[in-house]
């Protein structure tokens, strides 16, 4: 499909390999396929991107393999509105607004120098194992507070020099199997600690 002069485009599902939009500024996918691959970086005029994923079926770990790469030299607004995704990767020099919803197994937000906030409202992809988040090298990002992520494995929050607030309290489920890593460094986080004190415990016996 080629829309030579279209500035706004809306499709049920698609890929950058079969949708040619040389002038597009707003693109929305309403039901992106669960085995699809979409890379918005090919749309050099794109400013606004919205995507909703399809509904996967068990076993999600093998039936949902969709990948969405969100970026481009003009992109300022991106929103994952819902649905199921395996991977969402965000990298954009002008991005200022990012919102997520639905279920995502792995999300990475890397080198978005103008992004100050993330409305991270997605949960893990049910039935596909623990979620993963990677937030790296975002110069102006001030805070990060996932609201719905409960079942998370690997966490990387590194080299975000303006990040002063990190709230991971939504993460309440411990993965049942496997090994996982948490890396938090190179941010502007501060904190306090209370020095441990020895505890003298007394035991009592009962007849």
PDB file of N, CA, C and O in Angstrom, residues 4-77:
ATOM      1  N   UNK A   4       0.935   8.347  -1.257  1.00  0.00           N
ATOM      2  CA  UNK A   4       2.026   9.265  -1.525  1.00  0.00           C
ATOM      3  C   UNK A   4       1.902  10.578  -0.764  1.00  0.00           C
ATOM      4  O   UNK A   4       2.885  11.102  -0.232  1.00  0.00           O
ATOM      5  N   UNK A   5       0.677  11.145  -0.712  1.00  0.00           N
ATOM      6  CA  UNK A   5       0.501  12.465  -0.126  1.00  0.00           C
ATOM      7  C   UNK A   5      -0.194  12.448   1.232  1.00  0.00           C
ATOM      8  O   UNK A   5      -0.368  13.504   1.847  1.00  0.00           O
ATOM      9  N   UNK A   6      -0.586  11.280   1.713  1.00  0.00           N
ATOM     10  CA  UNK A   6      -1.358  11.203   2.952  1.00  0.00           C
ATOM     11  C   UNK A   6      -0.533  11.636   4.150  1.00  0.00           C
ATOM     12  O   UNK A   6       0.595  11.179   4.342  1.00  0.00           O
ATOM     13  N   UNK A   7      -1.106  12.504   4.976  1.00  0.00           N
ATOM     14  CA  UNK A   7      -0.443  12.906   6.218  1.00  0.00           C
ATOM     15  C   UNK A   7      -1.014  12.174   7.426  1.00  0.00           C
ATOM     16  O   UNK A   7      -0.362  12.103   8.465  1.00  0.00           O
ATOM     17  N   UNK A   8      -2.231  11.629   7.294  1.00  0.00           N
ATOM     18  CA  UNK A   8      -2.829  10.843   8.358  1.00  0.00           C
ATOM     19  C   UNK A   8      -3.225   9.487   7.790  1.00  0.00           C
ATOM     20  O   UNK A   8      -3.843   9.407   6.723  1.00  0.00           O
ATOM     21  N   UNK A   9      -2.876   8.424   8.493  1.00  0.00           N
ATOM     22  CA  UNK A   9      -3.162   7.076   8.014  1.00  0.00           C
ATOM     23  C   UNK A   9      -3.604   6.197   9.169  1.00  0.00           C
ATOM     24  O   UNK A   9      -3.047   6.271  10.270  1.00  0.00           O
ATOM     25  N   UNK A  10      -4.619   5.361   8.904  1.00  0.00           N
ATOM     26  CA  UNK A  10      -5.160   4.475   9.927  1.00  0.00           C
ATOM     27  C   UNK A  10      -5.358   3.091   9.313  1.00  0.00           C
ATOM     28  O   UNK A  10      -6.006   2.959   8.274  1.00  0.00           O
ATOM     29  N   UNK A  11      -4.816   2.074   9.957  1.00  0.00           N
ATOM     30  CA  UNK A  11      -4.926   0.706   9.470  1.00  0.00           C
ATOM     31  C   UNK A  11      -5.290  -0.210  10.632  1.00  0.00           C
ATOM     32  O   UNK A  11      -5.021   0.091  11.790  1.00  0.00           O
ATOM     33  N   UNK A  12      -5.889  -1.357  10.275  1.00  0.00           N
ATOM     34  CA  UNK A  12      -6.161  -2.351  11.309  1.00  0.00           C
ATOM     35  C   UNK A  12      -4.844  -2.936  11.806  1.00  0.00           C
ATOM     36  O   UNK A  12      -4.589  -3.002  13.011  1.00  0.00           O
ATOM     37  N   UNK A  13      -3.994  -3.362  10.879  1.00  0.00           N
ATOM     38  CA  UNK A  13      -2.695  -3.908  11.233  1.00  0.00           C
ATOM     39  C   UNK A  13      -1.772  -3.737  10.040  1.00  0.00           C
ATOM     40  O   UNK A  13      -2.225  -3.502   8.921  1.00  0.00           O
ATOM     41  N   UNK A  14      -0.472  -3.802  10.257  1.00  0.00           N
ATOM     42  CA  UNK A  14       0.433  -3.634   9.135  1.00  0.00           C
ATOM     43  C   UNK A  14       1.885  -3.616   9.559  1.00  0.00           C
ATOM     44  O   UNK A  14       2.216  -3.674  10.746  1.00  0.00           O
ATOM     45  N   UNK A  15       2.743  -3.526   8.569  1.00  0.00           N
ATOM     46  CA  UNK A  15       4.184  -3.495   8.778  1.00  0.00           C
ATOM     47  C   UNK A  15       4.783  -2.389   7.928  1.00  0.00           C
ATOM     48  O   UNK A  15       4.238  -2.018   6.881  1.00  0.00           O
ATOM     49  N   UNK A  16       5.915  -1.882   8.362  1.00  0.00           N
ATOM     50  CA  UNK A  16       6.608  -0.864   7.578  1.00  0.00           C
ATOM     51  C   UNK A  16       7.043  -1.385   6.213  1.00  0.00           C
ATOM     52  O   UNK A  16       7.312  -0.610   5.306  1.00  0.00           O
ATOM     53  N   UNK A  17       7.109  -2.704   6.075  1.00  0.00           N
ATOM     54  CA  UNK A  17       7.521  -3.271   4.789  1.00  0.00           C
ATOM     55  C   UNK A  17       6.403  -3.266   3.758  1.00  0.00           C
ATOM     56  O   UNK A  17       6.677  -3.421   2.565  1.00  0.00           O
ATOM     57  N   UNK A  18       5.144  -3.116   4.193  1.00  0.00           N
ATOM     58  CA  UNK A  18       4.048  -3.119   3.224  1.00  0.00           C
ATOM     59  C   UNK A  18       3.169  -1.876   3.286  1.00  0.00           C
ATOM     60  O   UNK A  18       2.136  -1.826   2.612  1.00  0.00           O
ATOM     61  N   UNK A  19       3.562  -0.878   4.082  1.00  0.00           N
ATOM     62  CA  UNK A  19       2.833   0.391   4.121  1.00  0.00           C
ATOM     63  C   UNK A  19       3.826   1.509   3.830  1.00  0.00           C
ATOM     64  O   UNK A  19       4.691   1.811   4.649  1.00  0.00           O
ATOM     65  N   UNK A  20       3.699   2.110   2.667  1.00  0.00           N
ATOM     66  CA  UNK A  20       4.604   3.172   2.239  1.00  0.00           C
ATOM     67  C   UNK A  20       3.905   4.517   2.414  1.00  0.00           C
ATOM     68  O   UNK A  20       2.918   4.810   1.736  1.00  0.00           O
ATOM     69  N   UNK A  21       4.421   5.333   3.345  1.00  0.00           N
ATOM     70  CA  UNK A  21       3.775   6.598   3.696  1.00  0.00           C
ATOM     71  C   UNK A  21       4.832   7.708   3.746  1.00  0.00           C
ATOM     72  O   UNK A  21       5.239   8.132   4.823  1.00  0.00           O
ATOM     73  N   UNK A  22       5.266   8.205   2.623  1.00  0.00           N
ATOM     74  CA  UNK A  22       6.374   9.158   2.612  1.00  0.00           C
ATOM     75  C   UNK A  22       6.074  10.516   3.225  1.00  0.00           C
ATOM     76  O   UNK A  22       7.017  11.256   3.533  1.00  0.00           O
ATOM     77  N   UNK A  23       4.781  10.871   3.421  1.00  0.00           N
ATOM     78  CA  UNK A  23       4.440  12.188   3.969  1.00  0.00           C
ATOM     79  C   UNK A  23       3.678  12.107   5.284  1.00  0.00           C
ATOM     80  O   UNK A  23       3.219  13.129   5.802  1.00  0.00           O
ATOM     81  N   UNK A  24       3.558  10.915   5.856  1.00  0.00           N
ATOM     82  CA  UNK A  24       2.694  10.729   7.019  1.00  0.00           C
ATOM     83  C   UNK A  24       3.203  11.496   8.242  1.00  0.00           C
ATOM     84  O   UNK A  24       4.400  11.554   8.508  1.00  0.00           O
ATOM     85  N   UNK A  25       2.261  12.098   8.985  1.00  0.00           N
ATOM     86  CA  UNK A  25       2.588  12.731  10.258  1.00  0.00           C
ATOM     87  C   UNK A  25       1.883  12.050  11.422  1.00  0.00           C
ATOM     88  O   UNK A  25       2.366  12.119  12.552  1.00  0.00           O
ATOM     89  N   UNK A  26       0.742  11.397  11.162  1.00  0.00           N
ATOM     90  CA  UNK A  26       0.016  10.661  12.190  1.00  0.00           C
ATOM     91  C   UNK A  26      -0.352   9.287  11.657  1.00  0.00           C
ATOM     92  O   UNK A  26      -0.963   9.160  10.602  1.00  0.00           O
ATOM     93  N   UNK A  27       0.033   8.256  12.407  1.00  0.00           N
ATOM     94  CA  UNK A  27      -0.242   6.870  12.014  1.00  0.00           C
ATOM     95  C   UNK A  27      -0.834   6.134  13.198  1.00  0.00           C
ATOM     96  O   UNK A  27      -0.305   6.213  14.305  1.00  0.00           O
ATOM     97  N   UNK A  28      -1.928   5.404  12.949  1.00  0.00           N
ATOM     98  CA  UNK A  28      -2.531   4.591  14.004  1.00  0.00           C
ATOM     99  C   UNK A  28      -2.842   3.201  13.476  1.00  0.00           C
ATOM    100  O   UNK A  28      -3.382   3.039  12.383  1.00  0.00           O
ATOM    101  N   UNK A  29      -2.492   2.185  14.277  1.00  0.00           N
ATOM    102  CA  UNK A  29      -2.821   0.791  14.007  1.00  0.00           C
ATOM    103  C   UNK A  29      -3.786   0.334  15.085  1.00  0.00           C
ATOM    104  O   UNK A  29      -3.463   0.383  16.271  1.00  0.00           O
ATOM    105  N   UNK A  30      -4.979  -0.131  14.672  1.00  0.00           N
ATOM    106  CA  UNK A  30      -6.048  -0.405  15.629  1.00  0.00           C
ATOM    107  C   UNK A  30      -6.020  -1.818  16.214  1.00  0.00           C
ATOM    108  O   UNK A  30      -6.545  -2.053  17.289  1.00  0.00           O
ATOM    109  N   UNK A  31      -5.450  -2.761  15.495  1.00  0.00           N
ATOM    110  CA  UNK A  31      -5.433  -4.142  15.994  1.00  0.00           C
ATOM    111  C   UNK A  31      -4.195  -4.850  15.428  1.00  0.00           C
ATOM    112  O   UNK A  31      -4.302  -5.764  14.624  1.00  0.00           O
ATOM    113  N   UNK A  32      -3.043  -4.397  15.862  1.00  0.00           N
ATOM    114  CA  UNK A  32      -1.789  -4.907  15.326  1.00  0.00           C
ATOM    115  C   UNK A  32      -1.671  -6.404  15.583  1.00  0.00           C
ATOM    116  O   UNK A  32      -1.935  -6.894  16.678  1.00  0.00           O
ATOM    117  N   UNK A  33      -1.283  -7.146  14.552  1.00  0.00           N
ATOM    118  CA  UNK A  33      -1.198  -8.592  14.669  1.00  0.00           C
ATOM    119  C   UNK A  33      -0.220  -9.047  15.731  1.00  0.00           C
ATOM    120  O   UNK A  33       0.808  -8.407  15.976  1.00  0.00           O
ATOM    121  N   UNK A  34      -0.504 -10.179  16.349  1.00  0.00           N
ATOM    122  CA  UNK A  34       0.311 -10.664  17.465  1.00  0.00           C
ATOM    123  C   UNK A  34       1.593 -11.347  17.002  1.00  0.00           C
ATOM    124  O   UNK A  34       2.415 -11.749  17.833  1.00  0.00           O
ATOM    125  N   UNK A  35       1.800 -11.483  15.683  1.00  0.00           N
ATOM    126  CA  UNK A  35       3.061 -12.028  15.168  1.00  0.00           C
ATOM    127  C   UNK A  35       3.700 -11.045  14.186  1.00  0.00           C
ATOM    128  O   UNK A  35       4.487 -11.427  13.327  1.00  0.00           O
ATOM    129  N   UNK A  36       3.385  -9.768  14.334  1.00  0.00           N
ATOM    130  CA  UNK A  36       3.812  -8.747  13.376  1.00  0.00           C
ATOM    131  C   UNK A  36       5.141  -8.105  13.789  1.00  0.00           C
ATOM    132  O   UNK A  36       5.618  -8.274  14.915  1.00  0.00           O
ATOM    133  N   UNK A  37       5.698  -7.327  12.841  1.00  0.00           N
ATOM    134  CA  UNK A  37       6.923  -6.566  13.105  1.00  0.00           C
ATOM    135  C   UNK A  37       6.747  -5.189  12.487  1.00  0.00           C
ATOM    136  O   UNK A  37       6.559  -5.067  11.273  1.00  0.00           O
ATOM    137  N   UNK A  38       6.799  -4.152  13.306  1.00  0.00           N
ATOM    138  CA  UNK A  38       6.577  -2.785  12.837  1.00  0.00           C
ATOM    139  C   UNK A  38       7.703  -1.895  13.323  1.00  0.00           C
ATOM    140  O   UNK A  38       8.042  -1.905  14.514  1.00  0.00           O
ATOM    141  N   UNK A  39       8.281  -1.122  12.407  1.00  0.00           N
ATOM    142  CA  UNK A  39       9.373  -0.212  12.738  1.00  0.00           C
ATOM    143  C   UNK A  39       9.025   1.162  12.173  1.00  0.00           C
ATOM    144  O   UNK A  39       9.073   1.371  10.956  1.00  0.00           O
ATOM    145  N   UNK A  40       8.672   2.099  13.047  1.00  0.00           N
ATOM    146  CA  UNK A  40       8.229   3.412  12.571  1.00  0.00           C
ATOM    147  C   UNK A  40       9.385   4.314  12.162  1.00  0.00           C
ATOM    148  O   UNK A  40       9.157   5.406  11.645  1.00  0.00           O
ATOM    149  N   UNK A  41      10.607   3.891  12.378  1.00  0.00           N
ATOM    150  CA  UNK A  41      11.745   4.739  12.043  1.00  0.00           C
ATOM    151  C   UNK A  41      11.868   4.999  10.551  1.00  0.00           C
ATOM    152  O   UNK A  41      12.557   5.948  10.142  1.00  0.00           O
ATOM    153  N   UNK A  42      11.205   4.199   9.730  1.00  0.00           N
ATOM    154  CA  UNK A  42      11.271   4.420   8.284  1.00  0.00           C
ATOM    155  C   UNK A  42      10.436   5.622   7.849  1.00  0.00           C
ATOM    156  O   UNK A  42      10.609   6.113   6.734  1.00  0.00           O
ATOM    157  N   UNK A  43       9.528   6.079   8.733  1.00  0.00           N
ATOM    158  CA  UNK A  43       8.667   7.215   8.395  1.00  0.00           C
ATOM    159  C   UNK A  43       9.310   8.492   8.944  1.00  0.00           C
ATOM    160  O   UNK A  43       9.092   8.872  10.096  1.00  0.00           O
ATOM    161  N   UNK A  44      10.070   9.161   8.128  1.00  0.00           N
ATOM    162  CA  UNK A  44      10.884  10.283   8.592  1.00  0.00           C
ATOM    163  C   UNK A  44      10.067  11.525   8.911  1.00  0.00           C
ATOM    164  O   UNK A  44      10.579  12.440   9.564  1.00  0.00           O
ATOM    165  N   UNK A  45       8.806  11.586   8.465  1.00  0.00           N
ATOM    166  CA  UNK A  45       7.944  12.738   8.757  1.00  0.00           C
ATOM    167  C   UNK A  45       6.971  12.459   9.889  1.00  0.00           C
ATOM    168  O   UNK A  45       6.225  13.361  10.296  1.00  0.00           O
ATOM    169  N   UNK A  46       6.963  11.247  10.427  1.00  0.00           N
ATOM    170  CA  UNK A  46       5.971  10.847  11.428  1.00  0.00           C
ATOM    171  C   UNK A  46       6.172  11.584  12.752  1.00  0.00           C
ATOM    172  O   UNK A  46       7.261  11.570  13.325  1.00  0.00           O
ATOM    173  N   UNK A  47       5.077  12.208  13.236  1.00  0.00           N
ATOM    174  CA  UNK A  47       5.117  12.925  14.504  1.00  0.00           C
ATOM    175  C   UNK A  47       4.326  12.210  15.605  1.00  0.00           C
ATOM    176  O   UNK A  47       4.701  12.289  16.778  1.00  0.00           O
ATOM    177  N   UNK A  48       3.236  11.540  15.236  1.00  0.00           N
ATOM    178  CA  UNK A  48       2.352  10.912  16.218  1.00  0.00           C
ATOM    179  C   UNK A  48       2.090   9.466  15.818  1.00  0.00           C
ATOM    180  O   UNK A  48       1.661   9.195  14.685  1.00  0.00           O
ATOM    181  N   UNK A  49       2.299   8.551  16.759  1.00  0.00           N
ATOM    182  CA  UNK A  49       2.089   7.128  16.483  1.00  0.00           C
ATOM    183  C   UNK A  49       1.274   6.511  17.608  1.00  0.00           C
ATOM    184  O   UNK A  49       1.593   6.665  18.787  1.00  0.00           O
ATOM    185  N   UNK A  50       0.204   5.796  17.213  1.00  0.00           N
ATOM    186  CA  UNK A  50      -0.673   5.132  18.173  1.00  0.00           C
ATOM    187  C   UNK A  50      -0.871   3.689  17.715  1.00  0.00           C
ATOM    188  O   UNK A  50      -1.102   3.433  16.535  1.00  0.00           O
ATOM    189  N   UNK A  51      -0.806   2.751  18.649  1.00  0.00           N
ATOM    190  CA  UNK A  51      -0.951   1.350  18.278  1.00  0.00           C
ATOM    191  C   UNK A  51      -1.688   0.594  19.371  1.00  0.00           C
ATOM    192  O   UNK A  51      -1.463   0.806  20.568  1.00  0.00           O
ATOM    193  N   UNK A  52      -2.601  -0.285  18.932  1.00  0.00           N
ATOM    194  CA  UNK A  52      -3.298  -1.207  19.823  1.00  0.00           C
ATOM    195  C   UNK A  52      -3.029  -2.613  19.321  1.00  0.00           C
ATOM    196  O   UNK A  52      -3.192  -2.898  18.127  1.00  0.00           O
ATOM    197  N   UNK A  53      -2.607  -3.487  20.195  1.00  0.00           N
ATOM    198  CA  UNK A  53      -2.278  -4.846  19.789  1.00  0.00           C
ATOM    199  C   UNK A  53      -3.503  -5.732  19.723  1.00  0.00           C
ATOM    200  O   UNK A  53      -4.555  -5.435  20.297  1.00  0.00           O
ATOM    201  N   UNK A  54      -3.352  -6.854  19.035  1.00  0.00           N
ATOM    202  CA  UNK A  54      -4.400  -7.862  19.015  1.00  0.00           C
ATOM    203  C   UNK A  54      -4.430  -8.643  20.313  1.00  0.00           C
ATOM    204  O   UNK A  54      -3.583  -8.466  21.188  1.00  0.00           O
ATOM    205  N   UNK A  55      -5.409  -9.522  20.443  1.00  0.00           N
ATOM    206  CA  UNK A  55      -5.548 -10.346  21.632  1.00  0.00           C
ATOM    207  C   UNK A  55      -4.919 -11.704  21.382  1.00  0.00           C
ATOM    208  O   UNK A  55      -5.350 -12.448  20.496  1.00  0.00           O
ATOM    209  N   UNK A  56      -3.892 -12.036  22.140  1.00  0.00           N
ATOM    210  CA  UNK A  56      -3.220 -13.311  21.969  1.00  0.00           C
ATOM    211  C   UNK A  56      -3.980 -14.467  22.581  1.00  0.00           C
ATOM    212  O   UNK A  56      -4.973 -14.291  23.293  1.00  0.00           O
ATOM    213  N   UNK A  57      -3.489 -15.678  22.293  1.00  0.00           N
ATOM    214  CA  UNK A  57      -4.072 -16.895  22.837  1.00  0.00           C
ATOM    215  C   UNK A  57      -2.976 -17.737  23.472  1.00  0.00           C
ATOM    216  O   UNK A  57      -1.812 -17.677  23.066  1.00  0.00           O
ATOM    217  N   UNK A  58      -3.342 -18.510  24.462  1.00  0.00           N
ATOM    218  CA  UNK A  58      -2.372 -19.393  25.120  1.00  0.00           C
ATOM    219  C   UNK A  58      -1.886 -20.461  24.140  1.00  0.00           C
ATOM    220  O   UNK A  58      -2.665 -20.926  23.291  1.00  0.00           O
ATOM    221  N   UNK A  59      -0.612 -20.848  24.218  1.00  0.00           N
ATOM    222  CA  UNK A  59       0.425 -20.317  25.111  1.00  0.00           C
ATOM    223  C   UNK A  59       1.012 -19.006  24.583  1.00  0.00           C
ATOM    224  O   UNK A  59       1.549 -18.956  23.478  1.00  0.00           O
ATOM    225  N   UNK A  60       0.893 -17.948  25.354  1.00  0.00           N
ATOM    226  CA  UNK A  60       1.288 -16.615  24.917  1.00  0.00           C
ATOM    227  C   UNK A  60       2.779 -16.522  24.592  1.00  0.00           C
ATOM    228  O   UNK A  60       3.187 -15.721  23.765  1.00  0.00           O
ATOM    229  N   UNK A  61       3.583 -17.339  25.246  1.00  0.00           N
ATOM    230  CA  UNK A  61       5.024 -17.264  25.029  1.00  0.00           C
ATOM    231  C   UNK A  61       5.420 -17.633  23.609  1.00  0.00           C
ATOM    232  O   UNK A  61       6.485 -17.237  23.131  1.00  0.00           O
ATOM    233  N   UNK A  62       4.575 -18.371  22.906  1.00  0.00           N
ATOM    234  CA  UNK A  62       4.882 -18.755  21.525  1.00  0.00           C
ATOM    235  C   UNK A  62       3.934 -18.143  20.510  1.00  0.00           C
ATOM    236  O   UNK A  62       4.297 -17.998  19.343  1.00  0.00           O
ATOM    237  N   UNK A  63       2.747 -17.771  20.907  1.00  0.00           N
ATOM    238  CA  UNK A  63       1.778 -17.238  19.939  1.00  0.00           C
ATOM    239  C   UNK A  63       1.826 -15.718  19.822  1.00  0.00           C
ATOM    240  O   UNK A  63       1.343 -15.165  18.832  1.00  0.00           O
ATOM    241  N   UNK A  64       2.399 -15.035  20.811  1.00  0.00           N
ATOM    242  CA  UNK A  64       2.542 -13.579  20.732  1.00  0.00           C
ATOM    243  C   UNK A  64       4.027 -13.263  20.564  1.00  0.00           C
ATOM    244  O   UNK A  64       4.809 -13.345  21.505  1.00  0.00           O
ATOM    245  N   UNK A  65       4.403 -12.895  19.353  1.00  0.00           N
ATOM    246  CA  UNK A  65       5.807 -12.584  19.051  1.00  0.00           C
ATOM    247  C   UNK A  65       5.943 -11.189  18.440  1.00  0.00           C
ATOM    248  O   UNK A  65       6.985 -10.873  17.875  1.00  0.00           O
ATOM    249  N   UNK A  66       4.926 -10.381  18.556  1.00  0.00           N
ATOM    250  CA  UNK A  66       4.909  -9.069  17.898  1.00  0.00           C
ATOM    251  C   UNK A  66       5.983  -8.148  18.460  1.00  0.00           C
ATOM    252  O   UNK A  66       6.228  -8.098  19.663  1.00  0.00           O
ATOM    253  N   UNK A  67       6.605  -7.404  17.552  1.00  0.00           N
ATOM    254  CA  UNK A  67       7.639  -6.435  17.895  1.00  0.00           C
ATOM    255  C   UNK A  67       7.242  -5.089  17.299  1.00  0.00           C
ATOM    256  O   UNK A  67       6.895  -4.999  16.117  1.00  0.00           O
ATOM    257  N   UNK A  68       7.298  -4.041  18.122  1.00  0.00           N
ATOM    258  CA  UNK A  68       7.052  -2.687  17.651  1.00  0.00           C
ATOM    259  C   UNK A  68       8.256  -1.838  18.042  1.00  0.00           C
ATOM    260  O   UNK A  68       8.583  -1.717  19.224  1.00  0.00           O
ATOM    261  N   UNK A  69       8.917  -1.274  17.049  1.00  0.00           N
ATOM    262  CA  UNK A  69      10.014  -0.349  17.286  1.00  0.00           C
ATOM    263  C   UNK A  69       9.498   1.061  17.029  1.00  0.00           C
ATOM    264  O   UNK A  69       9.051   1.380  15.931  1.00  0.00           O
ATOM    265  N   UNK A  70       9.516   1.887  18.056  1.00  0.00           N
ATOM    266  CA  UNK A  70       8.933   3.222  17.997  1.00  0.00           C
ATOM    267  C   UNK A  70      10.051   4.248  17.964  1.00  0.00           C
ATOM    268  O   UNK A  70      10.822   4.376  18.909  1.00  0.00           O
ATOM    269  N   UNK A  71      10.128   4.965  16.841  1.00  0.00           N
ATOM    270  CA  UNK A  71      11.169   5.963  16.705  1.00  0.00           C
ATOM    271  C   UNK A  71      11.006   6.734  15.417  1.00  0.00           C
ATOM    272  O   UNK A  71      10.011   6.610  14.708  1.00  0.00           O
ATOM    273  N   UNK A  72      12.009   7.518  15.117  1.00  0.00           N
ATOM    274  CA  UNK A  72      11.977   8.337  13.918  1.00  0.00           C
ATOM    275  C   UNK A  72      12.436   9.746  14.232  1.00  0.00           C
ATOM    276  O   UNK A  72      12.245  10.240  15.351  1.00  0.00           O
ATOM    277  N   UNK A  73      13.001  10.440  13.267  1.00  0.00           N
ATOM    278  CA  UNK A  73      13.600  11.749  13.526  1.00  0.00           C
ATOM    279  C   UNK A  73      12.622  12.850  13.869  1.00  0.00           C
ATOM    280  O   UNK A  73      13.028  13.867  14.430  1.00  0.00           O
ATOM    281  N   UNK A  74      11.327  12.673  13.560  1.00  0.00           N
ATOM    282  CA  UNK A  74      10.337  13.715  13.834  1.00  0.00           C
ATOM    283  C   UNK A  74       9.324  13.324  14.906  1.00  0.00           C
ATOM    284  O   UNK A  74       8.500  14.148  15.304  1.00  0.00           O
ATOM    285  N   UNK A  75       9.377  12.092  15.403  1.00  0.00           N
ATOM    286  CA  UNK A  75       8.352  11.591  16.318  1.00  0.00           C
ATOM    287  C   UNK A  75       8.374  12.321  17.657  1.00  0.00           C
ATOM    288  O   UNK A  75       9.415  12.418  18.301  1.00  0.00           O
ATOM    289  N   UNK A  76       7.208  12.817  18.091  1.00  0.00           N
ATOM    290  CA  UNK A  76       7.100  13.491  19.384  1.00  0.00           C
ATOM    291  C   UNK A  76       6.129  12.804  20.335  1.00  0.00           C
ATOM    292  O   UNK A  76       6.261  12.950  21.546  1.00  0.00           O
ATOM    293  N   UNK A  77       5.145  12.071  19.808  1.00  0.00           N
ATOM    294  CA  UNK A  77       4.119  11.447  20.640  1.00  0.00           C
ATOM    295  C   UNK A  77       3.945   9.990  20.248  1.00  0.00           C
ATOM    296  O   UNK A  77       3.813   9.671  19.063  1.00  0.00           O
TER     297      UNK A  77
END
